[in-house]
Short mmCIF file of C-alpha atoms in Angstrom, two decimals:
data_model
loop_
_atom_site.label_atom_id
_atom_site.label_comp_id
_atom_site.label_asym_id
_atom_site.label_seq_id
_atom_site.Cartn_x
_atom_site.Cartn_y
_atom_site.Cartn_z
CA MET A 219 -30.35 -54.14 39.92
CA SER A 220 -29.68 -52.43 43.23
CA ARG A 221 -31.16 -53.83 46.43
CA PRO A 222 -33.75 -50.98 46.76
CA GLY A 223 -34.79 -51.61 43.16
CA GLN A 224 -35.25 -55.31 43.84
CA LEU A 225 -37.36 -54.59 46.89
CA LEU A 226 -39.53 -52.13 44.97
CA ALA A 227 -40.04 -54.60 42.11
CA ALA A 228 -41.00 -57.32 44.60
CA ALA A 229 -43.58 -54.99 46.13
CA ALA A 230 -45.45 -54.44 42.85
CA ARG A 231 -48.45 -56.60 43.76
CA PRO A 232 -48.91 -55.26 47.32
CA LEU A 233 -48.63 -51.73 45.95
CA ALA A 234 -51.30 -52.46 43.32
CA LEU A 235 -53.56 -53.86 46.03
CA ALA A 236 -52.95 -50.79 48.21
CA SER A 237 -53.88 -48.58 45.26
CA LEU A 238 -57.10 -50.57 44.81
CA VAL A 239 -58.04 -50.20 48.48
CA ALA A 240 -57.16 -46.48 48.48
CA ASN A 241 -59.40 -45.82 45.46
CA ALA A 242 -62.26 -47.55 47.26
CA ALA A 243 -61.49 -45.42 50.32
CA LEU A 244 -61.76 -42.30 48.15
CA ILE A 245 -65.38 -43.22 47.49
CA VAL A 246 -65.99 -43.35 51.24
CA THR A 247 -64.30 -40.01 51.93
CA GLY A 248 -66.18 -38.50 49.00
CA ALA A 249 -69.38 -39.78 50.56
CA ALA A 250 -68.38 -38.13 53.84
CA VAL A 251 -67.90 -34.83 52.01
CA ARG A 252 -71.33 -35.01 50.42
CA LEU A 253 -73.24 -36.41 53.39
CA THR A 254 -71.90 -33.79 55.81
CA GLY A 255 -72.70 -30.92 53.47
CA SER A 256 -68.98 -30.20 53.02
CA GLY A 257 -68.91 -30.23 49.23
CA LEU A 258 -68.05 -26.54 49.12
CA GLY A 259 -66.01 -26.56 52.32
CA CYS A 260 -63.21 -25.42 50.04
CA PRO A 261 -65.19 -23.11 47.76
CA THR A 262 -62.68 -23.04 44.91
CA TRP A 263 -60.07 -25.21 43.18
CA PRO A 264 -57.13 -25.91 42.98
CA LYS A 265 -56.80 -23.59 45.97
CA CYS A 266 -58.98 -24.11 49.02
CA THR A 267 -59.68 -20.38 49.22
CA ASP A 268 -58.68 -17.52 46.97
CA ASP A 269 -55.65 -16.89 49.20
CA SER A 270 -54.74 -20.34 50.55
CA TYR A 271 -54.14 -23.86 49.25
CA THR A 272 -55.10 -25.25 52.67
CA THR A 273 -58.18 -24.94 54.83
CA THR A 274 -58.37 -22.16 57.40
CA SER A 275 -59.86 -22.07 60.88
CA GLU A 276 -62.64 -19.79 59.67
CA MET A 277 -63.89 -22.53 57.33
CA GLY A 278 -64.63 -24.87 60.23
CA VAL A 279 -65.23 -28.60 60.06
CA HIS A 280 -66.60 -28.50 56.51
CA GLY A 281 -63.34 -27.09 55.24
CA MET A 282 -61.38 -29.76 57.10
CA ILE A 283 -63.50 -32.59 55.64
CA GLU A 284 -63.26 -31.30 52.08
CA PHE A 285 -59.54 -30.57 52.35
CA GLY A 286 -58.94 -34.02 53.87
CA ASN A 287 -60.61 -35.60 50.86
CA ARG A 288 -58.33 -33.59 48.58
CA LEU A 289 -55.27 -34.75 50.51
CA LEU A 290 -56.18 -38.39 49.85
CA THR A 291 -55.62 -37.70 46.15
CA PHE A 292 -51.91 -37.20 46.89
CA VAL A 293 -51.83 -40.61 48.60
CA LEU A 294 -53.40 -42.14 45.51
CA VAL A 295 -50.88 -40.40 43.25
CA GLY A 296 -47.99 -41.64 45.41
CA LEU A 297 -49.26 -45.23 45.34
CA ALA A 298 -49.93 -45.11 41.60
CA PHE A 299 -46.45 -43.86 40.74
CA ALA A 300 -44.79 -46.24 43.19
CA THR A 301 -46.63 -49.09 41.48
CA PHE A 302 -45.54 -47.80 38.07
CA PHE A 303 -41.88 -47.77 39.06
CA ALA A 304 -42.26 -51.22 40.65
CA VAL A 305 -43.56 -52.78 37.43
CA LEU A 306 -40.96 -50.84 35.44
CA LEU A 307 -38.24 -52.51 37.50
CA HIS A 308 -39.94 -55.92 37.29
CA ARG A 309 -37.86 -58.56 35.53
CA PRO A 310 -38.67 -59.61 32.93
CA ARG A 311 -40.15 -56.24 32.04
CA ARG A 312 -43.75 -56.70 30.90
CA ARG A 313 -45.41 -54.22 28.59
CA SER A 314 -48.94 -55.20 29.71
CA LEU A 315 -48.18 -54.24 33.30
CA ILE A 316 -46.58 -50.95 32.30
CA VAL A 317 -49.62 -49.98 30.20
CA LEU A 318 -51.99 -50.67 33.10
CA ALA A 319 -49.77 -48.85 35.60
CA VAL A 320 -49.55 -45.80 33.32
CA ALA A 321 -53.34 -45.77 32.88
CA VAL A 322 -53.86 -45.77 36.65
CA ALA A 323 -51.11 -43.20 37.25
CA LEU A 324 -52.71 -40.82 34.73
CA GLY A 325 -56.25 -41.57 35.86
CA VAL A 326 -55.71 -40.50 39.47
CA PRO A 327 -54.75 -36.85 38.73
CA GLY A 328 -57.43 -36.82 36.04
CA GLN A 329 -59.91 -37.82 38.70
CA GLY A 330 -58.63 -34.97 40.86
CA VAL A 331 -59.28 -32.50 38.04
CA VAL A 332 -62.86 -33.75 37.67
CA GLY A 333 -63.23 -33.33 41.43
CA GLY A 334 -62.12 -29.74 41.03
CA ILE A 335 -64.67 -29.21 38.27
CA THR A 336 -67.42 -30.42 40.62
CA VAL A 337 -66.46 -27.60 43.00
CA LEU A 338 -66.23 -25.01 40.23
CA THR A 339 -69.69 -26.03 38.95
CA ASN A 340 -71.18 -25.76 42.46
CA LEU A 341 -71.62 -29.54 42.78
CA ASN A 342 -73.50 -30.10 39.54
CA PRO A 343 -75.04 -33.58 40.10
CA TRP A 344 -74.05 -34.84 36.65
CA VAL A 345 -70.42 -33.84 37.14
CA VAL A 346 -70.48 -35.40 40.61
CA GLY A 347 -71.80 -38.58 38.98
CA ILE A 348 -68.94 -38.62 36.48
CA HIS A 349 -66.56 -38.17 39.41
CA PHE A 350 -67.96 -41.35 41.00
CA ILE A 351 -67.91 -43.36 37.74
CA LEU A 352 -64.25 -42.44 37.26
CA SER A 353 -63.55 -43.95 40.68
CA ILE A 354 -65.25 -47.16 39.50
CA ALA A 355 -63.05 -47.13 36.38
CA LEU A 356 -59.92 -46.63 38.49
CA ILE A 357 -60.93 -49.55 40.71
CA ALA A 358 -61.18 -51.70 37.56
CA GLY A 359 -57.73 -50.58 36.43
CA CYS A 360 -56.17 -51.23 39.83
CA TYR A 361 -57.83 -54.63 40.09
CA ALA A 362 -56.65 -55.62 36.61
CA LEU A 363 -53.09 -54.58 37.44
CA TRP A 364 -53.17 -56.45 40.75
CA ARG A 365 -54.33 -59.68 39.11
CA ARG A 366 -52.12 -59.39 36.00
CA ILE A 367 -48.92 -59.23 38.04
CA ASP A 368 -49.46 -62.85 39.08
CA GLU A 369 -50.42 -64.00 35.59
CA GLY A 370 -48.41 -64.77 32.51
CA ASP A 371 -48.61 -62.98 29.17
CA GLY A 372 -49.73 -66.00 27.17
CA ALA A 373 -53.07 -66.13 25.39
CA PRO A 374 -56.02 -66.46 27.81
CA VAL A 375 -57.19 -70.05 28.29
CA PRO A 376 -60.95 -70.23 29.02
CA LEU A 377 -62.00 -72.41 31.95
CA VAL A 378 -65.73 -72.51 31.12
CA PRO A 379 -67.75 -72.84 27.88
CA THR A 380 -68.38 -69.79 25.72
CA PRO A 381 -72.12 -69.36 26.54
CA ILE A 382 -71.30 -69.14 30.25
CA ARG A 383 -68.61 -66.54 29.58
CA HIS A 384 -71.21 -64.54 27.66
CA LEU A 385 -73.59 -64.80 30.63
CA ALA A 386 -70.84 -63.57 32.95
CA TRP A 387 -70.15 -60.56 30.74
CA ILE A 388 -73.86 -59.72 30.56
CA THR A 389 -73.91 -59.89 34.37
CA ALA A 390 -70.93 -57.53 34.52
CA VAL A 391 -72.64 -55.04 32.18
CA VAL A 392 -75.78 -55.08 34.34
CA SER A 393 -73.62 -54.67 37.47
CA PHE A 394 -72.13 -51.51 35.98
CA ALA A 395 -75.60 -50.31 34.95
CA VAL A 396 -76.83 -50.76 38.53
CA ILE A 397 -73.97 -48.56 39.76
CA ALA A 398 -74.50 -45.94 37.06
CA VAL A 399 -78.24 -45.68 37.72
CA GLY A 400 -77.50 -45.56 41.44
CA VAL A 401 -75.43 -42.46 40.75
CA VAL A 402 -78.44 -40.88 39.04
CA VAL A 403 -80.61 -41.82 42.04
CA THR A 404 -78.12 -40.03 44.28
CA GLY A 405 -78.30 -36.97 42.07
CA SER A 406 -82.05 -36.80 42.56
CA GLY A 407 -81.95 -37.26 46.35
CA PRO A 408 -81.47 -34.93 49.29
CA HIS A 409 -77.74 -35.35 49.98
CA ALA A 410 -76.37 -32.78 47.57
CA GLY A 411 -73.16 -31.90 49.41
CA ASP A 412 -74.31 -28.33 50.04
CA GLN A 413 -77.63 -26.68 50.78
CA GLY A 414 -77.42 -24.56 47.65
CA ALA A 415 -76.44 -27.36 45.26
CA LYS A 416 -78.90 -28.23 42.52
CA ARG A 417 -80.46 -31.67 41.97
CA ASN A 418 -80.83 -33.37 38.58
CA GLY A 419 -84.60 -32.79 38.54
CA LEU A 420 -85.61 -36.45 38.12
CA ASP A 421 -88.32 -37.98 40.26
CA PRO A 422 -86.54 -39.87 43.07
CA ALA A 423 -89.27 -42.53 43.39
CA THR A 424 -89.28 -43.33 39.66
CA ILE A 425 -85.53 -43.54 39.24
CA SER A 426 -85.21 -45.52 42.49
CA GLN A 427 -87.74 -48.07 41.17
CA PHE A 428 -85.72 -48.43 37.95
CA HIS A 429 -82.58 -48.90 40.04
CA ALA A 430 -84.33 -51.59 42.13
CA ASP A 431 -85.49 -53.38 38.95
CA LEU A 432 -81.91 -53.54 37.72
CA VAL A 433 -80.80 -54.90 41.11
CA PHE A 434 -83.34 -57.74 40.84
CA LEU A 435 -82.11 -58.45 37.31
CA LEU A 436 -78.49 -58.49 38.50
CA ILE A 437 -79.21 -60.91 41.34
CA GLY A 438 -81.16 -63.18 38.98
CA LEU A 439 -78.32 -63.24 36.46
CA SER A 440 -75.76 -63.89 39.18
CA VAL A 441 -77.74 -66.81 40.61
CA ALA A 442 -78.20 -68.24 37.09
CA LEU A 443 -74.45 -67.90 36.52
CA TRP A 444 -73.71 -69.74 39.77
CA PHE A 445 -75.98 -72.65 38.79
CA ALA A 446 -74.49 -72.75 35.28
CA LEU A 447 -70.95 -72.87 36.65
CA ARG A 448 -71.87 -75.77 38.92
CA ALA A 449 -73.59 -77.57 36.04
CA VAL A 450 -70.44 -77.56 33.91
CA ALA A 451 -68.17 -78.46 36.85
CA ALA A 452 -66.29 -75.15 36.66
CA PRO A 453 -63.19 -74.77 38.83
CA ALA A 454 -63.95 -74.34 42.53
CA ALA A 455 -62.44 -70.84 42.56
CA THR A 456 -64.81 -69.75 39.78
CA VAL A 457 -67.90 -71.11 41.54
CA ARG A 458 -66.74 -69.49 44.78
CA ALA A 459 -66.27 -66.10 43.08
CA ALA A 460 -69.86 -66.26 41.78
CA ALA A 461 -71.14 -67.20 45.26
CA VAL A 462 -69.27 -64.27 46.82
CA LEU A 463 -70.79 -61.93 44.24
CA ILE A 464 -74.30 -63.12 45.12
CA ALA A 465 -73.65 -62.65 48.84
CA VAL A 466 -72.30 -59.13 48.27
CA GLU A 467 -75.29 -58.25 46.08
CA PHE A 468 -77.75 -59.43 48.71
CA GLY A 469 -75.98 -57.41 51.39
CA GLN A 470 -75.89 -54.34 49.20
CA GLY A 471 -79.55 -54.81 48.29
CA VAL A 472 -80.59 -55.00 51.93
CA ILE A 473 -78.69 -51.80 52.73
CA GLY A 474 -80.29 -50.11 49.72
CA PHE A 475 -83.84 -51.01 50.70
CA VAL A 476 -83.34 -50.14 54.36
CA GLN A 477 -81.83 -46.75 53.54
CA TYR A 478 -84.70 -45.97 51.16
CA PHE A 479 -87.46 -46.81 53.63
CA THR A 480 -85.69 -45.05 56.52
CA HIS A 481 -85.34 -41.81 54.51
CA LEU A 482 -81.62 -42.09 53.65
CA PRO A 483 -79.72 -41.87 56.97
CA VAL A 484 -76.17 -40.76 56.25
CA LEU A 485 -74.41 -43.82 57.70
CA LEU A 486 -76.41 -46.22 55.56
CA VAL A 487 -75.87 -44.07 52.45
CA ALA A 488 -72.11 -44.15 53.09
CA ALA A 489 -72.24 -47.92 53.59
CA HIS A 490 -74.20 -48.26 50.33
CA MET A 491 -71.57 -46.29 48.42
CA LEU A 492 -68.81 -48.48 49.83
CA GLY A 493 -70.95 -51.47 48.90
CA ALA A 494 -71.01 -50.28 45.30
CA ALA A 495 -67.21 -50.44 45.18
CA ILE A 496 -67.21 -53.90 46.78
CA THR A 497 -69.91 -55.18 44.40
CA TRP A 498 -67.94 -53.94 41.41
CA THR A 499 -64.76 -55.59 42.70
CA ALA A 500 -66.63 -58.87 43.24
CA THR A 501 -67.94 -58.62 39.67
CA LEU A 502 -64.40 -58.20 38.36
CA ALA A 503 -63.29 -61.22 40.41
CA VAL A 504 -65.88 -63.37 38.63
CA LEU A 505 -64.70 -62.24 35.20
CA TRP A 506 -61.09 -62.94 36.14
CA SER A 507 -61.93 -66.43 37.38
CA LEU A 508 -63.29 -67.51 34.00
CA ARG A 509 -59.87 -67.89 32.40
CA THR A 510 -56.23 -68.33 33.13
CA ARG A 511 -53.16 -66.89 31.42
CA PRO A 512 -50.03 -69.01 31.26
CA ALA A 513 -46.55 -67.67 30.93
CA LEU A 514 -45.64 -66.57 27.44
CA GLN A 515 -43.68 -69.35 25.78
CA PRO A 516 -40.50 -68.24 24.03
CA ALA A 517 -40.58 -68.63 20.30
CA ALA A 518 -38.83 -71.74 19.05
CA VAL A 519 -35.51 -70.99 17.43
CA ALA A 520 -34.78 -72.97 14.28
CA PRO A 521 -31.39 -74.71 14.30
CA ALA A 522 -28.78 -72.98 12.24
CA VAL A 523 -28.02 -74.68 8.94
CA LYS A 524 -24.33 -75.22 8.43
CA SER A 525 -23.32 -73.92 5.07
CA GLU A 526 -20.95 -76.04 3.09
CA GLU A 527 -17.99 -74.44 1.39
CA PRO A 528 -17.67 -75.38 -2.27
CA THR A 529 -14.95 -77.94 -2.93
CA PRO A 530 -12.08 -76.17 -4.66
CA VAL A 531 -11.37 -77.49 -8.18
CA PRO A 532 -7.68 -78.12 -8.77
CA ALA A 533 -6.22 -76.12 -11.57
CA SER A 534 -5.43 -78.10 -14.68
#
């Protein structure tokens, strides 16, 4: 392999981490678009205007914010494809890494298309919600790729008993539900991305209460998981991952309550959206800490059996 190829292959894990961070950053820039009322700063898609692919001076700051968010998609595409080529050049070549890299590389432009649909549907809150959930899915894919590069391809070896793994997966499902319901809460609130954008029609107080109930459930499950891991003397890294998740959940919960009772100031809403990405990443870290994957052992090769030539019979 050439020297540039070796360097690219060696950079696979940092590139996967950069892709993870960039997808979280997309959530923040998307929040900036919505919270500044710039959702239709570029009123069409894929062009910014009917005559231009870029923003114009007449479109003002809203056009610049929306167009800047669109430009970040190209950064994500570049990182995703760089990561794909890095794992493709990795030796030994690993199919599991290639599959994950392809999924991320295809997911990023797919996410861009959904973003375009949000513009074409005048910021329909349900489409905007799908746009956010796809970002959460991409974060999961990037995180999985980042962690898998340092793992082997052997069968997973559990580090904790089965009931605790089940509890961790239930916690992860509730964590995702908290994020999904939070998206619905956002769709019922005032920050629509544009003054003319519709809301989903749900009562903000009712859906916010349901969201808060799920948050309390999530924190309770996470604390129970932490105690259970300590009770079975789980590896220190596993217990630490659960503790980090609890700390992140408490921080995110405080931001959520403060933003609700202070009538949703834009900075706190943006922080809460970033917190959703961090909470989801911390959830994935817990799941990953429950098992290890050794290197795939080569199949044993049976020794060759030496065939014996028949003894020639002398002619009579």
